[in-house]
């Protein structure tokens, strides 16, 4: 009895085939709407994060394929800029200003308080999934600092007490994708 030699036939999976349909659609829409721009990768990544609230790592091969870039190039941009998230954010994103003007009027104490109350460091999400804390290096509200942005709402003259009151009234069901992508873009 003769035995045949097994031949392995590689199966080439289409990039992004493992993405949920809604994520794949958001990525392809962002690519198609921004593809013609010079230096289109950053606008595409911003559009994806605006739609989804984050950049799913499984989307990187699809983005690379669509733009004829290497996965390493796309990954390098996503990981270089702190603005881009590789994990879903909390229901609300709190952008805390760390610029010198805000630091000079109490932002350092506010930062320590926010981290302690939320139980996270920057780029972390509270255990209950409600808040993600992000640093931002100017909100353009220097005269009335310390300032922070919750979603798209700017708050001035922030104190630890005002911070506690603010997070106490934030709705627990706000969508992460509406958590705002308007802070500081690279």
N, CA, C and O of each residue as an XYZ file, in Angstrom:
744
protein
N       0.842     -1.168      0.000
C       0.000      0.000      0.000
C       0.898      1.246      0.000
O       1.787      1.385      0.840
N       0.660      2.102     -0.911
C       1.479      3.314     -0.980
C       0.795      4.441     -0.209
O      -0.429      4.572     -0.219
N       1.598      5.227      0.442
C       1.060      6.375      1.175
C       1.400      7.640      0.410
O       2.504      7.824     -0.102
N       0.435      8.470      0.362
C       0.635      9.739     -0.333
C       1.237     10.750      0.619
O       0.950     10.764      1.816
N       2.050     11.566      0.070
C       2.630     12.648      0.855
C       1.581     13.750      0.976
O       0.994     14.183     -0.015
N       1.362     14.188      2.202
C       0.391     15.267      2.426
C       0.959     16.589      1.944
O       2.128     16.906      2.164
N       0.118     17.335      1.294
C       0.499     18.650      0.806
C      -0.318     19.672      1.587
O      -1.545     19.595      1.641
N       0.368     20.614      2.180
C      -0.312     21.670      2.918
C      -0.642     22.805      1.969
O       0.223     23.314      1.257
N      -1.894     23.188      1.972
C      -2.329     24.307      1.145
C      -2.617     25.474      2.076
O      -3.562     25.428      2.864
N      -1.805     26.517      1.985
C      -2.038     27.654      2.890
C      -3.346     28.368      2.549
O      -3.681     28.579      1.383
N      -4.046     28.718      3.570
C      -5.279     29.466      3.393
C      -4.984     30.899      3.771
O      -4.497     31.183      4.865
N      -5.280     31.787      2.862
C      -5.009     33.195      3.109
C      -6.297     33.858      3.575
O      -7.260     33.984      2.818
N      -6.294     34.273      4.821
C      -7.467     34.920      5.389
C      -7.422     36.401      5.034
O      -6.385     37.053      5.153
N      -8.551     36.913      4.600
C      -8.627     38.329      4.251
C      -8.415     39.178      5.497
O      -9.000     38.887      6.541
N      -7.591     40.225      5.413
C      -7.363     41.092      6.570
C      -8.681     41.654      7.104
O      -9.523     42.127      6.341
N      -8.839     41.593      8.403
C     -10.035     42.133      9.042
C     -11.207     41.180      9.058
O     -12.283     41.536      9.539
N     -11.024     39.969      8.540
C     -12.129     39.011      8.500
C     -12.580     38.616      9.910
O     -13.717     38.188     10.105
N     -11.694     38.760     10.878
C     -12.036     38.384     12.256
C     -12.667     39.533     13.044
O     -12.965     39.376     14.228
N     -12.874     40.681     12.405
C     -13.504     41.817     13.089
C     -15.016     41.644     13.126
O     -15.602     41.144     12.165
N     -15.659     42.048     14.221
C     -17.118     42.080     14.207
C     -17.594     43.010     13.075
O     -16.897     43.957     12.710
N     -18.757     42.736     12.540
C     -19.262     43.472     11.376
C     -19.289     44.981     11.589
O     -18.907     45.740     10.698
N     -19.740     45.422     12.766
C     -19.837     46.868     13.021
C     -18.449     47.513     13.030
O     -18.277     48.619     12.516
N     -17.469     46.836     13.605
C     -16.111     47.377     13.629
C     -15.513     47.397     12.225
O     -14.875     48.373     11.829
N     -15.720     46.326     11.484
C     -15.199     46.267     10.114
C     -15.800     47.385      9.261
O     -15.092     48.035      8.492
N     -17.086     47.602      9.400
C     -17.759     48.669      8.649
C     -17.205     50.030      9.036
O     -16.950     50.861      8.165
N     -17.012     50.276     10.343
C     -16.475     51.559     10.802
C     -15.070     51.795     10.246
O     -14.738     52.906      9.833
N     -14.252     50.746     10.238
C     -12.890     50.874      9.724
C     -12.915     51.166      8.226
O     -12.246     52.089      7.760
N     -13.680     50.388      7.479
C     -13.721     50.585      6.026
C     -14.323     51.937      5.652
O     -13.876     52.571      4.696
N     -15.333     52.381      6.398
C     -15.904     53.708      6.146
C     -14.860     54.797      6.375
O     -14.728     55.722      5.573
N     -14.124     54.680      7.471
C     -13.084     55.670      7.784
C     -12.003     55.679      6.700
O     -11.548     56.740      6.274
N     -11.605     54.498      6.266
C     -10.586     54.408      5.213
C     -11.102     55.030      3.926
O     -10.419     55.846      3.306
N     -12.299     54.646      3.527
C     -12.833     55.135      2.253
C     -13.084     56.641      2.251
O     -12.948     57.285      1.211
N     -13.448     57.210      3.399
C     -13.708     58.647      3.466
C     -12.427     59.473      3.518
O     -12.447     60.663      3.201
N     -11.316     58.859      3.913
C     -10.073     59.622      4.094
C      -8.913     59.158      3.222
O      -7.835     59.751      3.261
N      -9.115     58.140      2.460
C      -8.054     57.513      1.669
C      -7.334     58.503      0.750
O      -6.119     58.407      0.584
N      -8.052     59.439      0.159
C      -7.470     60.356     -0.826
C      -6.637     61.468     -0.193
O      -5.912     62.171     -0.897
N      -6.729     61.634      1.112
C      -5.959     62.693      1.773
C      -4.481     62.365      1.777
O      -4.095     61.202      1.896
N      -3.656     63.386      1.649
C      -2.224     63.189      1.806
C      -1.965     62.855      3.271
O      -2.500     63.519      4.158
N      -1.166     61.852      3.530
C      -0.923     61.442      4.902
C      -2.198     60.945      5.557
O      -2.514     61.332      6.682
N      -2.927     60.095      4.865
C      -4.273     59.697      5.283
C      -4.332     58.830      6.538
O      -5.401     58.704      7.135
N      -3.227     58.234      6.952
C      -3.286     57.302      8.080
C      -3.796     57.967      9.361
O      -4.673     57.416     10.026
N      -3.269     59.130      9.716
C      -3.731     59.788     10.952
C      -5.215     60.159     10.890
O      -5.939     59.863     11.840
N      -5.702     60.792      9.821
C      -7.142     61.066      9.772
C      -7.996     59.799      9.841
O      -9.078     59.803     10.428
N      -7.507     58.730      9.245
C      -8.245     57.462      9.302
C      -8.297     56.940     10.730
O      -9.354     56.522     11.203
N      -7.168     56.963     11.415
C      -7.145     56.481     12.808
C      -8.035     57.343     13.700
O      -8.733     56.821     14.570
N      -8.014     58.651     13.492
C      -8.898     59.530     14.263
C     -10.364     59.201     13.996
O     -11.176     59.157     14.920
N     -10.695     58.973     12.730
C     -12.087     58.660     12.378
C     -12.526     57.337     12.999
O     -13.660     57.215     13.461
N     -11.637     56.351     13.014
C     -11.978     55.060     13.631
C     -12.202     55.238     15.122
O     -13.178     54.730     15.674
N     -11.299     55.960     15.775
C     -11.462     56.153     17.214
C     -12.696     56.993     17.523
O     -13.351     56.773     18.542
N     -13.018     57.940     16.671
C     -14.237     58.744     16.856
C     -15.470     57.850     16.794
O     -16.408     58.020     17.573
N     -15.464     56.907     15.872
C     -16.615     56.023     15.694
C     -16.695     54.936     16.770
O     -17.772     54.659     17.298
N     -15.554     54.323     17.092
C     -15.555     53.157     17.986
C     -15.122     53.471     19.412
O     -15.413     52.712     20.336
N     -14.421     54.597     19.588
C     -13.884     54.931     20.902
C     -12.499     54.365     21.131
O     -11.871     54.658     22.148
N     -12.009     53.555     20.196
C     -10.690     52.931     20.303
C     -10.276     52.410     18.935
O     -11.064     52.434     17.990
N      -9.035     51.938     18.832
C      -8.529     51.333     17.597
C      -8.313     49.852     17.900
O      -7.319     49.492     18.531
N      -9.220     49.001     17.463
C      -9.040     47.567     17.745
C      -7.755     47.038     17.101
O      -7.554     47.228     15.901
N      -6.890     46.384     17.862
C      -5.654     45.843     17.277
C      -5.913     44.916     16.089
O      -5.095     44.847     15.171
N      -7.035     44.209     16.096
C      -7.361     43.322     14.980
C      -7.687     44.100     13.706
O      -7.755     43.517     12.624
N      -7.892     45.428     13.828
C      -8.182     46.246     12.650
C      -6.912     46.678     11.919
O      -6.978     47.097     10.763
N      -5.767     46.582     12.574
C      -4.527     47.077     11.969
C      -4.183     46.378     10.656
O      -3.778     47.058      9.713
N      -4.322     45.053     10.544
C      -4.027     44.429      9.248
C      -4.954     44.923      8.128
O      -4.521     45.066      6.984
N      -6.203     45.179      8.449
C      -7.146     45.683      7.448
C      -6.764     47.093      7.007
O      -6.778     47.396      5.814
N      -6.427     47.945      7.954
C      -6.002     49.314      7.622
C      -4.744     49.261      6.755
O      -4.652     49.940      5.732
N      -3.780     48.446      7.179
C      -2.534     48.320      6.419
C      -2.807     47.838      4.994
O      -2.265     48.384      4.033
N      -3.641     46.823      4.865
C      -3.979     46.278      3.551
C      -4.636     47.341      2.668
O      -4.276     47.498      1.502
N      -5.591     48.060      3.227
C      -6.330     49.066      2.454
C      -5.449     50.227      2.011
O      -5.693     50.822      0.961
N      -4.426     50.556      2.800
C      -3.548     51.691      2.468
C      -2.232     51.258      1.824
O      -1.379     52.092      1.519
N      -2.071     49.939      1.620
C      -0.836     49.391      1.078
C       0.374     49.780      1.939
O       1.421     50.181      1.432
N       0.194     49.649      3.234
C       1.253     49.886      4.208
C       1.561     48.566      4.909
O       0.787     47.613      4.816
N       2.669     48.515      5.595
C       2.944     47.319      6.395
C       2.173     47.421      7.717
O       1.826     48.513      8.167
N       1.923     46.289      8.310
C       1.280     46.276      9.630
C       2.145     47.023     10.637
O       1.636     47.705     11.526
N       3.447     46.886     10.486
C       4.375     47.555     11.409
C       4.244     49.072     11.323
O       4.324     49.758     12.343
N       4.043     49.601     10.119
C       3.880     51.054      9.966
C       2.626     51.540     10.695
O       2.664     52.544     11.407
N       1.532     50.830     10.515
C       0.277     51.223     11.163
C       0.402     51.063     12.672
O       0.010     51.954     13.425
N       0.940     49.946     13.114
C       1.131     49.705     14.548
C       2.026     50.777     15.158
O       1.770     51.249     16.266
N       3.067     51.157     14.438
C       3.981     52.184     14.932
C       3.290     53.512     15.182
O       3.573     54.179     16.178
N       2.397     53.901     14.302
C       1.672     55.167     14.471
C       0.693     55.064     15.637
O       0.612     55.971     16.465
N      -0.043     53.973     15.702
C      -1.028     53.801     16.784
C      -0.341     53.815     18.151
O      -0.856     54.413     19.097
N       0.799     53.172     18.256
C       1.468     53.099     19.561
C       2.324     54.319     19.865
O       2.642     54.564     21.028
N       2.705     55.086     18.859
C       3.502     56.290     19.094
C       2.678     57.381     19.769
O       3.146     58.034     20.702
N       1.450     57.572     19.293
C       0.612     58.642     19.815
C      -0.215     58.130     20.992
O      -0.989     57.183     20.850
N      -0.049     58.755     22.143
C      -0.775     58.352     23.344
C      -2.278     58.558     23.206
O      -3.059     57.956     23.942
N      -2.673     59.387     22.289
C      -4.093     59.683     22.093
C      -4.886     58.447     21.674
O      -6.037     58.276     22.074
N      -4.267     57.592     20.871
C      -4.986     56.429     20.366
C      -5.061     55.336     21.419
O      -4.070     55.017     22.077
N      -6.247     54.771     21.567
C      -6.475     53.701     22.531
C      -6.515     52.363     21.827
O      -7.092     52.239     20.747
N      -5.901     51.359     22.438
C      -5.936     50.003     21.896
C      -6.875     49.101     22.686
O      -6.986     47.909     22.397
N      -7.538     49.656     23.662
C      -8.558     48.944     24.435
C      -9.771     49.868     24.529
O      -9.629     51.090     24.496
N     -10.953     49.286     24.644
C     -12.141     50.148     24.739
C     -12.071     51.036     25.984
O     -11.619     50.597     27.042
N     -12.520     52.285     25.850
C     -12.512     53.187     27.003
C     -13.717     52.922     27.896
O     -14.604     52.137     27.563
N     -13.722     53.598     29.034
C     -14.901     53.558     29.893
C     -16.057     54.284     29.229
O     -15.927     54.803     28.120
N     -17.163     54.313     29.904
C     -18.353     54.956     29.350
C     -18.137     56.458     29.167
O     -18.711     57.061     28.260
N     -17.324     57.054     30.012
C     -16.963     58.473     29.896
C     -15.445     58.577     29.952
O     -14.798     57.888     30.740
N     -14.881     59.440     29.116
C     -13.447     59.701     29.145
C     -13.233     61.061     29.791
O     -13.832     62.061     29.396
N     -12.371     61.072     30.788
C     -12.027     62.314     31.487
C     -10.622     62.698     31.039
O      -9.654     61.983     31.297
N     -10.529     63.848     30.359
C      -9.246     64.378     29.926
C      -8.826     65.432     30.940
O      -9.473     66.472     31.060
N      -7.758     65.171     31.661
C      -7.269     66.070     32.699
C      -6.074     66.851     32.169
O      -5.084     66.265     31.731
N      -6.174     68.183     32.213
C      -5.108     69.031     31.688
C      -3.876     68.956     32.572
O      -3.955     69.084     33.794
N      -2.730     68.743     31.924
C      -1.455     68.663     32.633
C      -0.502     69.776     32.222
O       0.682     69.725     32.554
N      -0.995     70.775     31.507
C      -0.143     71.876     31.057
C       0.283     72.734     32.247
O      -0.324     72.689     33.316
N       1.329     73.504     32.036
C       1.922     74.298     33.114
C       0.928     75.259     33.750
O       0.921     75.412     34.972
N       0.086     75.909     32.947
C      -0.859     76.875     33.506
C      -1.802     76.186     34.493
O      -2.065     76.725     35.568
N      -2.307     75.018     34.147
C      -3.199     74.298     35.064
C      -2.425     73.756     36.263
O      -2.937     73.745     37.382
N      -1.193     73.308     36.029
C      -0.391     72.803     37.143
C      -0.145     73.895     38.181
O      -0.096     73.626     39.382
N       0.009     75.123     37.705
C       0.316     76.212     38.635
C      -0.870     76.596     39.518
O      -0.707     77.325     40.497
N      -2.070     76.105     39.171
C      -3.243     76.435     39.987
C      -3.935     75.192     40.560
O      -5.130     75.216     40.853
N      -3.164     74.102     40.715
C      -3.712     72.959     41.443
C      -3.968     71.681     40.678
O      -4.558     70.755     41.235
N      -3.547     71.587     39.417
C      -3.822     70.377     38.635
C      -3.084     69.152     39.171
O      -3.570     68.031     39.020
N      -1.924     69.343     39.794
C      -1.172     68.200     40.312
C      -1.957     67.534     41.449
O      -2.063     66.309     41.498
N      -2.498     68.335     42.347
C      -3.318     67.782     43.428
C      -4.599     67.162     42.871
O      -5.045     66.116     43.342
N      -5.183     67.810     41.873
C      -6.393     67.273     41.246
C      -6.095     65.934     40.576
O      -6.890     64.999     40.677
N      -4.964     65.840     39.900
C      -4.546     64.589     39.263
C      -4.429     63.470     40.291
O      -4.959     62.378     40.085
N      -3.738     63.736     41.390
C      -3.576     62.723     42.437
C      -4.927     62.300     43.003
O      -5.161     61.116     43.245
N      -5.807     63.263     43.211
C      -7.143     62.967     43.742
C      -7.935     62.114     42.743
O      -8.541     61.114     43.128
N      -7.931     62.500     41.478
C      -8.687     61.766     40.462
C      -8.184     60.326     40.352
O      -8.982     59.392     40.267
N      -6.874     60.149     40.355
C      -6.309     58.803     40.278
C      -6.722     57.961     41.478
O      -7.046     56.781     41.343
N      -6.706     58.580     42.644
C      -7.074     57.859     43.873
C      -8.564     57.500     43.874
O      -8.925     56.366     44.187
N      -9.424     58.451     43.528
C     -10.871     58.219     43.541
C     -11.276     57.180     42.501
O     -12.097     56.306     42.775
N     -10.694     57.280     41.304
C     -11.050     56.348     40.233
C     -10.314     55.013     40.343
O     -10.721     54.017     39.746
N      -9.224     55.009     41.114
C      -8.453     53.778     41.285
C      -7.656     53.394     40.050
O      -7.422     52.212     39.796
N      -7.238     54.400     39.279
C      -6.495     54.142     38.045
C      -5.373     55.145     37.880
O      -5.335     56.178     38.549
N      -4.470     54.827     36.987
C      -3.469     55.778     36.535
C      -3.957     56.299     35.177
O      -5.007     55.879     34.689
N      -3.203     57.204     34.578
C      -3.578     57.683     33.258
C      -3.663     56.514     32.286
O      -2.876     55.571     32.366
N      -4.611     56.581     31.380
C      -4.908     55.577     30.356
C      -5.634     54.370     30.940
O      -5.848     53.378     30.243
N      -6.014     54.449     32.214
C      -6.724     53.342     32.845
C      -8.217     53.607     32.931
O      -8.672     54.747     32.833
N      -8.963     52.538     33.116
C     -10.414     52.618     33.239
C     -10.816     52.120     34.620
O     -10.308     51.103     35.093
N     -11.725     52.836     35.258
C     -12.178     52.468     36.601
C     -12.764     51.057     36.590
O     -13.251     50.584     35.563
N     -12.712     50.400     37.731
C     -13.162     49.009     37.849
C     -14.614     48.829     37.414
O     -14.981     47.773     36.899
N     -15.439     49.852     37.617
C     -16.849     49.738     37.233
C     -17.074     50.050     35.743
O     -18.204     49.974     35.261
N     -16.001     50.401     35.016
C     -16.110     50.658     33.592
C     -16.692     52.012     33.230
O     -16.924     52.290     32.054
N     -16.928     52.857     34.218
C     -17.568     54.145     33.945
C     -16.611     55.198     33.401
O     -16.997     55.983     32.535
N     -15.373     55.236     33.887
C     -14.474     56.337     33.543
C     -13.105     55.856     33.105
O     -12.527     54.943     33.695
N     -12.597     56.491     32.057
C     -11.213     56.330     31.634
C     -10.548     57.682     31.858
O     -11.091     58.716     31.471
N      -9.377     57.673     32.480
C      -8.652     58.902     32.785
C      -7.512     59.068     31.791
O      -6.653     58.195     31.659
N      -7.515     60.199     31.094
C      -6.495     60.480     30.083
C      -5.828     61.822     30.354
O      -6.501     62.778     30.741
N      -4.510     61.906     30.155
C      -3.845     63.203     30.256
C      -4.010     63.961     28.949
O      -4.090     63.361     27.877
N      -4.061     65.260     29.043
C      -4.059     66.108     27.853
C      -3.176     67.295     28.208
O      -3.121     67.702     29.368
N      -2.491     67.847     27.225
C      -1.483     68.843     27.551
C      -1.880     70.269     27.233
O      -1.024     71.153     27.233
N      -3.110     70.515     26.969
C      -3.697     71.838     26.997
C      -5.102     71.734     26.439
O      -5.323     71.137     25.385
N      -6.027     72.308     27.139
C      -7.406     72.362     26.676
C      -7.762     73.768     26.197
O      -8.903     74.029     25.816
N      -6.785     74.670     26.218
C      -7.036     76.032     25.759
C      -7.914     76.823     26.712
O      -8.610     77.755     26.308
N      -7.874     76.446     27.959
C      -8.712     77.076     28.977
C      -7.823     77.545     30.135
O      -8.196     77.439     31.303
N      -6.670     78.054     29.794
C      -5.610     78.335     30.763
C      -5.997     79.345     31.841
O      -5.543     79.234     32.980
N      -6.815     80.309     31.505
C      -7.152     81.353     32.479
C      -8.067     80.866     33.584
O      -8.203     81.531     34.611
N      -8.691     79.724     33.392
C      -9.652     79.255     34.392
C      -9.346     77.834     34.866
O     -10.257     77.083     35.217
N      -8.071     77.470     34.875
C      -7.669     76.129     35.301
C      -7.751     75.957     36.799
O      -8.003     76.918     37.526
N      -7.541     74.749     37.263
C      -7.328     73.574     36.436
C      -8.600     73.172     35.703
O      -9.718     73.359     36.183
N      -8.378     72.612     34.518
C      -9.505     72.257     33.657
C      -9.482     70.779     33.323
O      -8.441     70.123     33.350
N     -10.658     70.280     33.008
C     -10.772     68.936     32.487
C     -11.944     68.863     31.535
O     -12.841     69.705     31.554
N     -11.918     67.860     30.720
C     -12.951     67.643     29.720
C     -13.567     66.287     30.013
O     -12.851     65.294     30.136
N     -14.881     66.236     30.125
C     -15.582     64.964     30.277
C     -16.406     64.801     29.012
O     -17.357     65.546     28.772
N     -16.030     63.819     28.208
C     -16.652     63.701     26.892
C     -16.297     64.936     26.101
O     -15.133     65.132     25.751
N     -17.271     65.771     25.813
C     -17.033     67.017     25.073
C     -17.360     68.248     25.911
O     -17.422     69.363     25.393
N     -17.567     68.039     27.205
C     -17.931     69.153     28.083
C     -16.720     69.601     28.905
O     -16.130     68.819     29.650
N     -16.366     70.883     28.748
C     -15.221     71.466     29.427
C     -15.632     71.959     30.813
O     -16.680     72.584     30.972
N     -14.795     71.672     31.814
C     -15.050     72.103     33.196
C     -13.839     72.876     33.703
O     -12.701     72.424     33.575
N     -14.100     74.052     34.282
C     -13.043     74.953     34.747
C     -13.003     75.029     36.257
O     -13.894     74.536     36.949
N     -11.940     75.663     36.757
C     -11.769     75.874     38.201
C     -12.043     74.585     38.972
O     -12.711     74.601     40.005
N     -11.521     73.468     38.461
C     -11.807     72.168     39.045
C     -11.024     71.976     40.341
O      -9.824     72.241     40.406
N     -11.714     71.519     41.345
C     -11.121     71.179     42.643
C     -11.424     69.701     42.907
O     -12.275     69.123     42.230
N     -10.759     69.090     43.858
C     -11.113     67.704     44.189
C     -12.591     67.555     44.567
O     -13.226     66.567     44.201
N     -13.130     68.517     45.285
C     -14.542     68.441     45.678
C     -15.461     68.545     44.460
O     -16.436     67.801     44.349
N     -15.148     69.466     43.552
C     -15.951     69.602     42.333
C     -15.815     68.369     41.441
O     -16.760     67.975     40.758
N     -14.632     67.770     41.457
C     -14.414     66.536     40.696
C     -15.331     65.432     41.221
O     -15.993     64.744     40.443
N     -15.365     65.268     42.537
C     -16.226     64.240     43.147
C     -17.689     64.468     42.780
O     -18.405     63.524     42.446
N     -18.126     65.717     42.844
C     -19.514     66.026     42.492
C     -19.776     65.765     41.008
O     -20.847     65.284     40.638
N     -18.808     66.080     40.173
C     -18.958     65.893     38.737
C     -19.099     64.413     38.375
O     -19.991     64.047     37.611
N     -18.245     63.581     38.905
C     -18.331     62.170     38.527
C     -19.547     61.495     39.156
O     -20.018     60.473     38.656
N     -20.049     62.056     40.238
C     -21.242     61.482     40.871
C     -22.477     61.657     39.996
O     -23.400     60.846     40.068
N     -22.509     62.709     39.165
C     -23.695     62.980     38.348
C     -23.559     62.484     36.915
O     -24.500     62.620     36.133
N     -22.409     61.911     36.546
C     -22.231     61.426     35.180
C     -23.079     60.180     34.974
O     -23.060     59.269     35.802
N     -23.818     60.137     33.879
C     -24.663     58.966     33.613
C     -23.817     57.719     33.409
O     -22.733     57.782     32.828
N     -24.308     56.606     33.880
C     -23.582     55.347     33.765
C     -23.792     54.676     32.422
O     -23.152     53.664     32.137
N     -24.667     55.211     31.594
C     -24.970     54.531     30.337
C     -24.502     55.285     29.107
O     -24.871     54.915     27.992
N     -23.703     56.327     29.267
C     -23.225     57.075     28.101
C     -22.324     56.175     27.274
O     -21.529     55.411     27.821
N     -22.447     56.265     25.962
C     -21.667     55.410     25.077
C     -20.220     55.824     25.004
O     -19.896     57.011     25.023
N     -19.351     54.834     24.921
C     -17.928     55.112     24.840
C     -17.573     55.847     23.558
O     -16.688     56.703     23.556
N     -18.248     55.524     22.485
C     -17.919     56.192     21.227
C     -18.260     57.666     21.267
O     -17.708     58.449     20.495
N     -19.168     58.061     22.159
C     -19.493     59.479     22.268
C     -18.654     60.149     23.343
O     -18.915     61.283     23.743
N     -17.646     59.429     23.801
C     -16.818     59.962     24.884
C     -15.880     61.046     24.401
O     -15.150     61.641     25.193
N     -15.895     61.299     23.137
C     -15.167     62.451     22.625
C     -13.800     62.111     22.103
O     -13.042     61.365     22.722
N     -13.508     62.650     20.994
C     -12.191     62.513     20.420
C     -11.675     63.892     20.078
O     -10.847     64.055     19.182
N     -12.165     64.875     20.790
C     -11.820     66.239     20.432
C     -10.735     66.841     21.307
O     -10.441     68.029     21.173
N     -10.138     66.076     22.185
C      -9.128     66.638     23.083
C      -7.947     67.131     22.268
O      -8.098     68.092     21.514
N      -6.795     66.524     22.382
C      -5.666     66.985     21.590
C      -5.255     65.905     20.625
O      -4.919     64.793     21.031
N      -5.280     66.224     19.360
C      -4.920     65.254     18.344
C      -3.470     65.456     17.955
O      -2.967     66.579     17.943
N      -2.799     64.349     17.634
C      -1.407     64.489     17.199
C      -1.341     65.152     15.841
O      -0.251     65.357     15.306
